[in-house]
PDB file of C-alpha atoms in Angstrom:
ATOM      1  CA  UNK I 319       2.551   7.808  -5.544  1.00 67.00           C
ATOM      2  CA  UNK I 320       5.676   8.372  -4.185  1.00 68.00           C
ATOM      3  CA  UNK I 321       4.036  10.293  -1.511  1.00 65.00           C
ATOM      4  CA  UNK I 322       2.162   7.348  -0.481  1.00 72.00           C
ATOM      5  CA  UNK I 323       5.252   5.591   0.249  1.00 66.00           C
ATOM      6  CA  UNK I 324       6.543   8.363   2.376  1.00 64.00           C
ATOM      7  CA  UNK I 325       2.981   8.098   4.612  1.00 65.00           C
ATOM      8  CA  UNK I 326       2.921   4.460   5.074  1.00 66.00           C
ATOM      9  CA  UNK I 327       6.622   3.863   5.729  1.00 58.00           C
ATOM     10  CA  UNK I 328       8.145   3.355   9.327  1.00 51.00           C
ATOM     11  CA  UNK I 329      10.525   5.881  10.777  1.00 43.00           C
ATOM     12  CA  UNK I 330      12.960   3.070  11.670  1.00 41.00           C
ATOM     13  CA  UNK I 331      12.719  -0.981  12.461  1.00 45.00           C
ATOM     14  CA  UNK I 332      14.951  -2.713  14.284  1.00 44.00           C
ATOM     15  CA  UNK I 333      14.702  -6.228  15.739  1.00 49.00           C
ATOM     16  CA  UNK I 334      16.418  -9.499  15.761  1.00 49.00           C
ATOM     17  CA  UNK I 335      16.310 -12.367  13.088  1.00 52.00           C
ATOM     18  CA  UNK I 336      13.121 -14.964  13.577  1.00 57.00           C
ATOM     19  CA  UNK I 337      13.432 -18.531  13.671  1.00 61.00           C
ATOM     20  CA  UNK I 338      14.094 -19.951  10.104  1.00 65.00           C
ATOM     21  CA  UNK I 339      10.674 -21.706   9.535  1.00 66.00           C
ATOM     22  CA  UNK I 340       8.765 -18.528  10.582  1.00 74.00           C
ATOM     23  CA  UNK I 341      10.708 -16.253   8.866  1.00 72.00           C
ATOM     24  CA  UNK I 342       9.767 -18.652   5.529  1.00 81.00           C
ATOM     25  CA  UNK I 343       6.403 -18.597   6.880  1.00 85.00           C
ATOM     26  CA  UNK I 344       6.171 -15.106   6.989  1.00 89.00           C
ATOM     27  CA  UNK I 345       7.657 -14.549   3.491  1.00 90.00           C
ATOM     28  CA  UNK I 346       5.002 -16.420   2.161  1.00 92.00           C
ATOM     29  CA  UNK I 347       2.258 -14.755   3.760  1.00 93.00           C
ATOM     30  CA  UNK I 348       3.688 -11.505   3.239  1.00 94.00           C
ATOM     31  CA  UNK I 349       4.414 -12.254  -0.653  1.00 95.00           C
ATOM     32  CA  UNK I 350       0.753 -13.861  -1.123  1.00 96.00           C
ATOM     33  CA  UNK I 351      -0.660 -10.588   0.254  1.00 96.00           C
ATOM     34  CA  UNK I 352       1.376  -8.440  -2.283  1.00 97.00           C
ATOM     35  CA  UNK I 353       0.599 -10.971  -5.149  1.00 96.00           C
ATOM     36  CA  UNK I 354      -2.861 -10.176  -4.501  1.00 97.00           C
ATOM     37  CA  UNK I 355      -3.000  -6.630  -3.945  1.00 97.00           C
ATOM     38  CA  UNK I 356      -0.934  -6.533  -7.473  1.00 97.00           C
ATOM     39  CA  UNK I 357      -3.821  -8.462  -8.956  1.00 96.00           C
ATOM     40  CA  UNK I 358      -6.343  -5.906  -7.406  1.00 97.00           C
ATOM     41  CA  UNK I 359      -4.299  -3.244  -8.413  1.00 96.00           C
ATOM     42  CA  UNK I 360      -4.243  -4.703 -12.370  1.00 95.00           C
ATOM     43  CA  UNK I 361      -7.751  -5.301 -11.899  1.00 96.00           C
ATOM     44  CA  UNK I 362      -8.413  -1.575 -11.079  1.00 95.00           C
ATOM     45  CA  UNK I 363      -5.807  -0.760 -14.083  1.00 93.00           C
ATOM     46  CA  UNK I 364      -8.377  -2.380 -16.744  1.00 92.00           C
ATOM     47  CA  UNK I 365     -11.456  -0.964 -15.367  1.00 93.00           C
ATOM     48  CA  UNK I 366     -10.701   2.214 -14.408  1.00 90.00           C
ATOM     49  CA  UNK I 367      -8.706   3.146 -18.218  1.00 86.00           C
ATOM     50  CA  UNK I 368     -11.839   5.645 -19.234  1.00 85.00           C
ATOM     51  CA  UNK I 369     -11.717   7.456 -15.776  1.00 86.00           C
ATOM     52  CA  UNK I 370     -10.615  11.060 -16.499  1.00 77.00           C
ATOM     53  CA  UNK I 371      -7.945  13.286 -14.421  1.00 70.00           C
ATOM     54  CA  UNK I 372     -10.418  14.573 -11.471  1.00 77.00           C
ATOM     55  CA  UNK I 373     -11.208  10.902 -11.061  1.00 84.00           C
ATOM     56  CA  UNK I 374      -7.772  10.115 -10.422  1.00 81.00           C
ATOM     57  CA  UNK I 375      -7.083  12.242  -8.146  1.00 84.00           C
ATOM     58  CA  UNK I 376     -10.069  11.862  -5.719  1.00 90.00           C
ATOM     59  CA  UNK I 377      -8.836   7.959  -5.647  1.00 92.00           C
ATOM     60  CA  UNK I 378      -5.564   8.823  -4.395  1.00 89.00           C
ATOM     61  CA  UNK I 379      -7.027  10.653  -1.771  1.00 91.00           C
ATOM     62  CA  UNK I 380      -9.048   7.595  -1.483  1.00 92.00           C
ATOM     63  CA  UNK I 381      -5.444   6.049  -1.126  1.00 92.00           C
ATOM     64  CA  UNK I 382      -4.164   7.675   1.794  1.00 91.00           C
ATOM     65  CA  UNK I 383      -7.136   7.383   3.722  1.00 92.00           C
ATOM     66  CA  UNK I 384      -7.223   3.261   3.036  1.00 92.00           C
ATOM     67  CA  UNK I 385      -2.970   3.515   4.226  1.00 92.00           C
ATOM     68  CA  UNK I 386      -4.166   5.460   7.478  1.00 93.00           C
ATOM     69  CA  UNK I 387      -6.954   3.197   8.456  1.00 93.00           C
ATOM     70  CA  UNK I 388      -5.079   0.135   7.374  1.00 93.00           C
ATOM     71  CA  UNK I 389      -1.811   0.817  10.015  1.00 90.00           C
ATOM     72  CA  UNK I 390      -4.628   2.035  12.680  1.00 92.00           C
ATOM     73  CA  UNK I 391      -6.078  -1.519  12.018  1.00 92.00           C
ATOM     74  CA  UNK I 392      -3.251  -3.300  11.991  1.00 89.00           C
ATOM     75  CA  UNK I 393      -1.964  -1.556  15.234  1.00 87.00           C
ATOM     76  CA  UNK I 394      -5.387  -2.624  17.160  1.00 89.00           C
ATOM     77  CA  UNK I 395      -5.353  -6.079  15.906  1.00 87.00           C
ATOM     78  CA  UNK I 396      -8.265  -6.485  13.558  1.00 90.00           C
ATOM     79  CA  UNK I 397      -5.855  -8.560  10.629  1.00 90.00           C
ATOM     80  CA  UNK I 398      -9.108  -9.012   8.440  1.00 93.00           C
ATOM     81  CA  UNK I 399     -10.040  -5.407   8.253  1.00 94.00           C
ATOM     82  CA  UNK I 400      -6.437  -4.141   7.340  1.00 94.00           C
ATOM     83  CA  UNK I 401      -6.186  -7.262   4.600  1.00 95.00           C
ATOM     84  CA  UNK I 402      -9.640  -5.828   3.106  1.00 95.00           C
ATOM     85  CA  UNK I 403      -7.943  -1.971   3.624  1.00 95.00           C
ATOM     86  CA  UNK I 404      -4.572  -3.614   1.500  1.00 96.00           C
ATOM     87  CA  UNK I 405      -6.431  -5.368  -0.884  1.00 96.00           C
ATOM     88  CA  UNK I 406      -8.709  -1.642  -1.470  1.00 95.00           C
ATOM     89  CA  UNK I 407      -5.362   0.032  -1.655  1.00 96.00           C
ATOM     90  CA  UNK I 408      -4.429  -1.997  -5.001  1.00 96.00           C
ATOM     91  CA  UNK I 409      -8.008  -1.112  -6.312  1.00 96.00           C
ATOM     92  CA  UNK I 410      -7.962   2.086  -5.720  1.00 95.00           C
ATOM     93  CA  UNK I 411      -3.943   2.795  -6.995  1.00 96.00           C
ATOM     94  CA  UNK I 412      -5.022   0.532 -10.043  1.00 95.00           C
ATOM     95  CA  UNK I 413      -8.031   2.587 -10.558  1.00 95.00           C
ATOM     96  CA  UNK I 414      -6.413   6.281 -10.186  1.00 94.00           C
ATOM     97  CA  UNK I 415      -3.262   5.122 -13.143  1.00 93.00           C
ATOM     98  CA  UNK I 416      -5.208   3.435 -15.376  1.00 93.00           C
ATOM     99  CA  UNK I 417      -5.525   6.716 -17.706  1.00 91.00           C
ATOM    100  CA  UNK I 418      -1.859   6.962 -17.325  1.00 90.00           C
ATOM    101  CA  UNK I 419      -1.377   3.441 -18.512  1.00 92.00           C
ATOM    102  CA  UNK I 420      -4.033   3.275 -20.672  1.00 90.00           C
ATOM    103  CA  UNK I 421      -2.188   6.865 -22.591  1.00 90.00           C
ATOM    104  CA  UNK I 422       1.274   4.620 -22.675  1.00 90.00           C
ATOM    105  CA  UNK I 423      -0.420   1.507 -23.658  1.00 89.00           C
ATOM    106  CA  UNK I 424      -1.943   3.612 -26.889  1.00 88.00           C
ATOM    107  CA  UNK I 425       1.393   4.482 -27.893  1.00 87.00           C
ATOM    108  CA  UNK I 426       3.623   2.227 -27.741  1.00 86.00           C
ATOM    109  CA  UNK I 427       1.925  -1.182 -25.974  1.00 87.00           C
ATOM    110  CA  UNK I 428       5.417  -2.651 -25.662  1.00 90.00           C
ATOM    111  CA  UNK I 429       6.563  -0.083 -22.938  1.00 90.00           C
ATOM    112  CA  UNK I 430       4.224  -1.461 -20.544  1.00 92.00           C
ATOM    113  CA  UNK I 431       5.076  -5.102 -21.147  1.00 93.00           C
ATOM    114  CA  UNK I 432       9.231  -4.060 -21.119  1.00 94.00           C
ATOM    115  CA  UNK I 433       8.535  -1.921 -17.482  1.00 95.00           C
ATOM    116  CA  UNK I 434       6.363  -4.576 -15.716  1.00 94.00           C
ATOM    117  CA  UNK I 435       9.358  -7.394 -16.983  1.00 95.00           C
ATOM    118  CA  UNK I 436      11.862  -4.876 -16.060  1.00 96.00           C
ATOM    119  CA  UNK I 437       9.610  -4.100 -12.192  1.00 97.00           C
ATOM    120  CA  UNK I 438       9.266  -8.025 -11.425  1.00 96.00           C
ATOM    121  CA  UNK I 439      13.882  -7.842 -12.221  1.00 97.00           C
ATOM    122  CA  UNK I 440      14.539  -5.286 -10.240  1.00 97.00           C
ATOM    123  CA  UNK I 441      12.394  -6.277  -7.032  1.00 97.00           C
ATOM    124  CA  UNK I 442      13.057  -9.757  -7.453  1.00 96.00           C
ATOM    125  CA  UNK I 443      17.284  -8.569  -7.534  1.00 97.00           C
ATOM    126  CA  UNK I 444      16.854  -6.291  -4.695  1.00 97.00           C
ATOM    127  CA  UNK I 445      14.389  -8.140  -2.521  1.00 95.00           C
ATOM    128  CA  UNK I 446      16.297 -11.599  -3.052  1.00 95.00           C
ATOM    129  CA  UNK I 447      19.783  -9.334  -1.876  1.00 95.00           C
ATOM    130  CA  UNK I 448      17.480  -7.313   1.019  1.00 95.00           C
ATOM    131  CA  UNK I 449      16.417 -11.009   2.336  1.00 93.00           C
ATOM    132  CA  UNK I 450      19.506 -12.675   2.639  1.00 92.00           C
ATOM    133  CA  UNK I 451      22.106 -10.484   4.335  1.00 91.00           C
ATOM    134  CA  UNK I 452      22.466 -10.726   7.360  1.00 87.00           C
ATOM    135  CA  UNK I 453      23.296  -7.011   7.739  1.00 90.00           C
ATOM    136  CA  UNK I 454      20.247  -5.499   9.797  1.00 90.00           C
ATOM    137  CA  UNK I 455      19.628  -2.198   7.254  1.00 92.00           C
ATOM    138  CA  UNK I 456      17.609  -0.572   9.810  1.00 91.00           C
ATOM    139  CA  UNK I 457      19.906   2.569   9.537  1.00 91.00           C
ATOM    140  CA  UNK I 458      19.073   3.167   6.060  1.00 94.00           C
ATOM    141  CA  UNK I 459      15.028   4.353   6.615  1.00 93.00           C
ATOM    142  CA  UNK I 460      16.242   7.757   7.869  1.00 94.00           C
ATOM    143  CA  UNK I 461      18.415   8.427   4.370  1.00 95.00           C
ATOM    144  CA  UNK I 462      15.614   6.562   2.647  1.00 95.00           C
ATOM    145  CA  UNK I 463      12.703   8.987   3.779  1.00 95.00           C
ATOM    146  CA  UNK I 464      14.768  12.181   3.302  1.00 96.00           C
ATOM    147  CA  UNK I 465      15.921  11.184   0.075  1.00 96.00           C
ATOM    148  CA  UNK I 466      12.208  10.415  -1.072  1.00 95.00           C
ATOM    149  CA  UNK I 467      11.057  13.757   0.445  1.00 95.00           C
ATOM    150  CA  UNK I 468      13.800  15.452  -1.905  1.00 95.00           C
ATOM    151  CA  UNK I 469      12.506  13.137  -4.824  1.00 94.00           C
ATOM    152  CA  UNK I 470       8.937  14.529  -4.169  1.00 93.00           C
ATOM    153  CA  UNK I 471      10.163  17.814  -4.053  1.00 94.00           C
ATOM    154  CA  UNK I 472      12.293  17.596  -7.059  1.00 93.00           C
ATOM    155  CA  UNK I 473       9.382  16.800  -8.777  1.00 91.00           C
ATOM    156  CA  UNK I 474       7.067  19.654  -7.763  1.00 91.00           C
ATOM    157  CA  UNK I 475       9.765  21.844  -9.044  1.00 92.00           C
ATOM    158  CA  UNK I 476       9.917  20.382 -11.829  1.00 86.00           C
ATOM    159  CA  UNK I 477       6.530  20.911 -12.494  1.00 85.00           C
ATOM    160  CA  UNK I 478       7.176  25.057 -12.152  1.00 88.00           C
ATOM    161  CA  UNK I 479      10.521  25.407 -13.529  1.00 84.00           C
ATOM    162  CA  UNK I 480      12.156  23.956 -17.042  1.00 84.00           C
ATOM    163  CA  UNK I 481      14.976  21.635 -15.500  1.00 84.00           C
ATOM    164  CA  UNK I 482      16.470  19.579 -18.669  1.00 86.00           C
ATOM    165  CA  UNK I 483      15.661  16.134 -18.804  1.00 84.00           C
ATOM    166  CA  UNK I 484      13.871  16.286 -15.500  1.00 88.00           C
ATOM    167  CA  UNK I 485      11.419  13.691 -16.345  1.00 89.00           C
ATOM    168  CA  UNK I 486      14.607  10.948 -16.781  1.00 90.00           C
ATOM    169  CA  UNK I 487      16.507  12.328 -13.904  1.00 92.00           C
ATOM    170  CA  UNK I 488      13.713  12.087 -11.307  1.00 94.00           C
ATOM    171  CA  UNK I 489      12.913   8.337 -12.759  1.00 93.00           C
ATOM    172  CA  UNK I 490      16.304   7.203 -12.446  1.00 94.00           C
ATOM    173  CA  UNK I 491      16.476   8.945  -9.089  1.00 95.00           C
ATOM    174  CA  UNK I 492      13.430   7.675  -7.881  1.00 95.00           C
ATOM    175  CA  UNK I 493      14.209   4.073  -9.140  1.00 96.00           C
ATOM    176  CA  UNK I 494      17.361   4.116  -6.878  1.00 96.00           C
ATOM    177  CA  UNK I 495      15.806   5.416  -3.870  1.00 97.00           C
ATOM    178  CA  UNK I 496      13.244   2.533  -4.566  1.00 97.00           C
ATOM    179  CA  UNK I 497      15.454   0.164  -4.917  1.00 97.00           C
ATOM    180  CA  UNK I 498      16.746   0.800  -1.687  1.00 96.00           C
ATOM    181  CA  UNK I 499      13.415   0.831  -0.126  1.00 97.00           C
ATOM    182  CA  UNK I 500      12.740  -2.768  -1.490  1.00 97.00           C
ATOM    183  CA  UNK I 501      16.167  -3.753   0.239  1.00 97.00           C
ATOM    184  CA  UNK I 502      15.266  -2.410   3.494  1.00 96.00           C
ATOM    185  CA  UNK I 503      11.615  -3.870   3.111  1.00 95.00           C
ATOM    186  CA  UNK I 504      12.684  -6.845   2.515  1.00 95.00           C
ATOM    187  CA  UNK I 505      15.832  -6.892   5.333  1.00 93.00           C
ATOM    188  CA  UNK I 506      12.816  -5.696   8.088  1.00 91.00           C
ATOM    189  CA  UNK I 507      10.508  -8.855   6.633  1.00 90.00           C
ATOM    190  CA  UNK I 508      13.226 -11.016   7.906  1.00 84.00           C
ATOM    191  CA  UNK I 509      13.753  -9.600  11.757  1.00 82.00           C
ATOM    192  CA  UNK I 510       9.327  -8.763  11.459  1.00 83.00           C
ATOM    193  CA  UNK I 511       6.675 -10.700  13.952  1.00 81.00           C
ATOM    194  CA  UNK I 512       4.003 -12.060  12.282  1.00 79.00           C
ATOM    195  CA  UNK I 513       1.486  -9.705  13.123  1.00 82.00           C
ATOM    196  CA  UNK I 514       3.533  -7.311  11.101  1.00 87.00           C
ATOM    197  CA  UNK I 515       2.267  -9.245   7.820  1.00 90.00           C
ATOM    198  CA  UNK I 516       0.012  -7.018   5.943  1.00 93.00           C
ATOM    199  CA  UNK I 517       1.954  -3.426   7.425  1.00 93.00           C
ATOM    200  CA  UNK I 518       5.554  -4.773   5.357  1.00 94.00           C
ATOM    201  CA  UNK I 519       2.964  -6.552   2.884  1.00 95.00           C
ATOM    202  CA  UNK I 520       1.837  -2.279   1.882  1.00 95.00           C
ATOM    203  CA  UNK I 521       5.210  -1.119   1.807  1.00 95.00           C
ATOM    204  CA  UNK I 522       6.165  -3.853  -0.410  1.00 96.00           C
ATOM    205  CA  UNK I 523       3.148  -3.381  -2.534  1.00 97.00           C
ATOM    206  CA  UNK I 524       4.385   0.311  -2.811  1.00 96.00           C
ATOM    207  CA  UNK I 525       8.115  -0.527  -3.656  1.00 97.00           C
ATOM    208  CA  UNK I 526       6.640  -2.155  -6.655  1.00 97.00           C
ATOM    209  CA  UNK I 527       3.673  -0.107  -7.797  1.00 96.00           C
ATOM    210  CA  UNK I 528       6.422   3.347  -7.503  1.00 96.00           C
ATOM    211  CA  UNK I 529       8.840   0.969  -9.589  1.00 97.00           C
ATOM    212  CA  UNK I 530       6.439  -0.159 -12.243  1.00 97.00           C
ATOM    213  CA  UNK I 531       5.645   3.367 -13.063  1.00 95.00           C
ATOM    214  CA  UNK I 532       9.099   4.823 -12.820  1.00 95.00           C
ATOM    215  CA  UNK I 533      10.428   1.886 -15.304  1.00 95.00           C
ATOM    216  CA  UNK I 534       7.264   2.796 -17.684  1.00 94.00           C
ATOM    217  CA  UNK I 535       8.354   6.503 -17.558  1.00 92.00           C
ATOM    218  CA  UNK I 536      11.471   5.435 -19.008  1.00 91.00           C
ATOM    219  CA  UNK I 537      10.530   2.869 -21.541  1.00 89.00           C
ATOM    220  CA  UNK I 538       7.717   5.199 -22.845  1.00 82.00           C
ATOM    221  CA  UNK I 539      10.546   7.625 -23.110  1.00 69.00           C
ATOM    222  CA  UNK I 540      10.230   9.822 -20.621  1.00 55.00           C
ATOM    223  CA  UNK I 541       6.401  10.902 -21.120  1.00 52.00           C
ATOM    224  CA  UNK I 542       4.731  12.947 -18.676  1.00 51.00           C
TER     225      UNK I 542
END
């Protein structure tokens, strides 16, 4: 998942503040988009539980290509398409983890409910803090991306080699380095045009999704 992030984020973003009305305008397109991808993406959670491994992983390929033809979309103009390629993208995410959450959810039902409360916290404490500085965080994407490429890589080590506690360290890791992403998200939605709308909209979606199952890692104890 994390490696979605990585493909759909921006190099850097820099701009100047919008007028105030916009901006709110913006915000609330933006936000509606990500409310419903998140419902999509639940949606594809409930269905999808009985899908096995294989399955999975043939929708997250399924993933990238919806994030490569979404910011080709968006780049030529055709809003509707890339809103139907965002909305696909929380289908087919929700689709591909609902074994994982489905195994948690057998276990111990409460770790879901305690990560999803403890997902809508932290992205409503770092988007709220992203949004209203006036500090343009534009320099951060560079540290951002390398420090997610290092999380990605952490974890494919991790995979090879017995590193103590690995599972914790690369959720509390990755839960910082997302945290940070859903400042600078939020910080570029502020200084974005409005045809930027469903491209910030994915990366938001992503900050959250990434979030959600880093916080149920650690609630369900650090389970693989």
């Amino acid at each position: 998942m994390s490696a979605l992030k990585a493909t759909s984020h921006p190099p850097a973003f820099a701009g100047a503040p919008i007028t105030r009305d916009r901006a709110q305008e913006l915000l609330g397109q933006v936000m509606g988009f990500v409310a419903a991808t998140v419902g999509f993406a639940a949606l594809g959670a409930y269905l999808g539980r009985d899908l096995s491994g294989a399955a999975g992983l043939a929708l997250f390929i399924g993933a990238f290509a919806c994030i490569i033809s979404l910011n080709v979309a968006a780049a030529k103009g055709r809003e509707q398409l890339s809103i139907g390629l965002l909305f696909g993208l929380g289908l087919l995410l929700g689709l591909a983890v609902a074994p994982v959450i489905a195994d948690y959810a057998d276990a111990d039902p409460s770790a879901v409910w305690q990560a999803a409360g403890a997902t809508a916290a932290f992205v409503g404490a770092c988007g709220a803090y992203g949004y209203a500085t006036r500090r343009d965080l534009s320099s951060w994407a560079r540290t951002l991306f390398w420090a997610l490429l290092g999380l990605i890589v952490f974890g494919l080590v991790a995979i090879f080699v017995s590193i103590p506690n690995s599972q914790i360290i690369y959720a509390v890791a990755g839960l910082a380095i997302f945290g940070g992403f859903t400042i600078y998200d939020f910080n570029r939605l502020r200084r974005a045009s409005p045809d930027s709308a469903v491209v910030i909209a994915v990366s938001i979606f992503l900050d959250i999704f990434n979030v959600f199952l880093l916080a149920l890692q650690l609630f369900g104890g650090g389970r693989d």
